[in-house]
XYZ file of C-alpha atoms in Angstrom:
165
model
C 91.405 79.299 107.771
C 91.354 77.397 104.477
C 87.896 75.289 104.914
C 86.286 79.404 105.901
C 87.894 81.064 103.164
C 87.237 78.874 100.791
C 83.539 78.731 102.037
C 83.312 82.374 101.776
C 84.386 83.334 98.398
C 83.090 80.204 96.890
C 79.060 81.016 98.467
C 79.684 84.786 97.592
C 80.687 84.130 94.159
C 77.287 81.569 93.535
C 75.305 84.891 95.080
C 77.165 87.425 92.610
C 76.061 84.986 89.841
C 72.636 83.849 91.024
C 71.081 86.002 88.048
C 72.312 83.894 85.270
C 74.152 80.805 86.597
C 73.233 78.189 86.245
C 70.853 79.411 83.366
C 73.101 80.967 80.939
C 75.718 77.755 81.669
C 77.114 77.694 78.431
C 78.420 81.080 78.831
C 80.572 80.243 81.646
C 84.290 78.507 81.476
C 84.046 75.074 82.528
C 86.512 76.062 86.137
C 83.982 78.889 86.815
C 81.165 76.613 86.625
C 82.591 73.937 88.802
C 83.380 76.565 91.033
C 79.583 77.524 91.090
C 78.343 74.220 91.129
C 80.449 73.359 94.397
C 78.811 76.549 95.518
C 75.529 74.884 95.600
C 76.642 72.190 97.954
C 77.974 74.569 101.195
C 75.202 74.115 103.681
C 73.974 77.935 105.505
C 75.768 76.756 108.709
C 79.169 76.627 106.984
C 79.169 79.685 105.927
C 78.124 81.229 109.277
C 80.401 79.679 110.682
C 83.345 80.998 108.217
C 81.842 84.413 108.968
C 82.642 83.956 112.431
C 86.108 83.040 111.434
C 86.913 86.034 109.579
C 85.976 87.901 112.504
C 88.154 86.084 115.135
C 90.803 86.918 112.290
C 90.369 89.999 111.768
C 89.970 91.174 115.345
C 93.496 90.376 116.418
C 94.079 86.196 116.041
C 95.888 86.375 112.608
C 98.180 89.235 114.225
C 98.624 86.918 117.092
C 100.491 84.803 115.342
C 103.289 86.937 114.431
C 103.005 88.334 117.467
C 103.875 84.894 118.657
C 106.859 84.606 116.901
C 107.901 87.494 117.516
C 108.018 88.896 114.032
C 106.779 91.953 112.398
C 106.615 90.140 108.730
C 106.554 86.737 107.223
C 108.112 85.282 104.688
C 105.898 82.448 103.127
C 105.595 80.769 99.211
C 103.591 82.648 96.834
C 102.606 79.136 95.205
C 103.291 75.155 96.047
C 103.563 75.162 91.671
C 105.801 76.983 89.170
C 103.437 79.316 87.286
C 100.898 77.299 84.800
C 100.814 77.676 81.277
C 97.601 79.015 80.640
C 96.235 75.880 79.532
C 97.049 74.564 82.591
C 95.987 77.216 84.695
C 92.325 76.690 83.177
C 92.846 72.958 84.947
C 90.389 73.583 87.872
C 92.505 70.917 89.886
C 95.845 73.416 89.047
C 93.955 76.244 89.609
C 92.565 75.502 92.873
C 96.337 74.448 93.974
C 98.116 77.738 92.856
C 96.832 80.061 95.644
C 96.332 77.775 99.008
C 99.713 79.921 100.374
C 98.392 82.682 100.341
C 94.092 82.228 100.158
C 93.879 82.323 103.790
C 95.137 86.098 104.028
C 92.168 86.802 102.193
C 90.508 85.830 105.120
C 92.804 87.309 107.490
C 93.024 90.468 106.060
C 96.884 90.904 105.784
C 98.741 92.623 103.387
C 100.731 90.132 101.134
C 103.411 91.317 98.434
C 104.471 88.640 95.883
C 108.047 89.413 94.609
C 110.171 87.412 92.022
C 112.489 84.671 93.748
C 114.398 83.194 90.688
C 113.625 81.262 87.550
C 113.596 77.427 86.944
C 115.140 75.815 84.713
C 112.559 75.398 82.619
C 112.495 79.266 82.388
C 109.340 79.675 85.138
C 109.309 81.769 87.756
C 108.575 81.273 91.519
C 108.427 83.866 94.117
C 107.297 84.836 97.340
C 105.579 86.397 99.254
C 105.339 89.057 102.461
C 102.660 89.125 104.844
C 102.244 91.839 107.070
C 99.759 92.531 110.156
C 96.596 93.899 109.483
C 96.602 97.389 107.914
C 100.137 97.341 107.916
C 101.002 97.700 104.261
C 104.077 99.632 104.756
C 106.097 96.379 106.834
C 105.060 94.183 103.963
C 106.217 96.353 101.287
C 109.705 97.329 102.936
C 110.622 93.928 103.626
C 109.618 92.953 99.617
C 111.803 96.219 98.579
C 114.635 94.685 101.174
C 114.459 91.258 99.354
C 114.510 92.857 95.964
C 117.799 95.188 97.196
C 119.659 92.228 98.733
C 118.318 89.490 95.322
C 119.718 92.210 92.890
C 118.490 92.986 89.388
C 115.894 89.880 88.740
C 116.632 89.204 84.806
C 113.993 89.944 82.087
C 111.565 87.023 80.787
C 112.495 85.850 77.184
C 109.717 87.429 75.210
C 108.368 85.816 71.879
C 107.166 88.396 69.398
C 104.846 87.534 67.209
C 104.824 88.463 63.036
C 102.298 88.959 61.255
C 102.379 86.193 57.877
């Protein structure tokens, strides 16, 4: 699912900017324009073909799999990172890496809830996620409210204020 999601958004993001990429360039963040730019190298036939994916997908397969299981919700990684700084997160290479759990559900279809899971030790926080079948929001959400009941209170982020002189 990764290679036809990835297809997908990346071809319908070059056709949302087709009036003014790659002619107002400069305007653009330098992770948006790669983005674009790789956009100009998916061949017709690839994304056809991811089309076709998302339909298989969405017509039962995805479902299949937790059917397969025999599970009405899974449990999965919201990231394979600890949350960027923002610096980093403008890193095309970080940026591409922080969402490959859970990219293919945009594909699928599935509802996914991210929920806190606990705090490094360098004070980041990870989580994860619940996916639930197709159109079935309600599974995903009761199993994220289960893990939050059974976690406990999740403790509040240090916050920095900032003064003015």
């Amino acid at each position: 699912y990764m290679q036809a999601t990835l297809a997908i958004i990346v071809a319908d993001a070059a056709a949302y900017h087709a009036p003014t990429f790659p002619s107002r360039r400069d305007e653009y963040g330098a992770d948006v324009a790669s983005l674009l730019d790789l956009a100009q190298g998916i061949p017709s036939f690839a994304v056809a073909g991811a089309m076709r994916a998302l339909t298989v997908a969405r017509a039962g397969e995805a479902d299949g799999v937790l059917d397969s299981h025999g599970v009405d919700v899974l449990a999965v990684p919201t990231t394979p990172i600890t949350a960027p700084t923002v610096e980093e997160a403008r890193d095309p290479a970080v940026a591409g890496r922080h969402h490959i759990y859970t990219m293919p559900f945009d594909l699928t279809g599935q509802p996914v809830v991210a929920v806190p899971l606990n705090i490094t030790p360098a004070g980041l926080p990870t989580s994860m996620s619940f996916v639930g079948r197709r159109w079935d929001e309600r599974s995903a959400l009761r199993a994220a409210r289960a893990w939050e009941l059974v976690r406990g209170p999740f403790p509040a982020p240090a916050v920095a204020l900032a003064t003015n002189g």
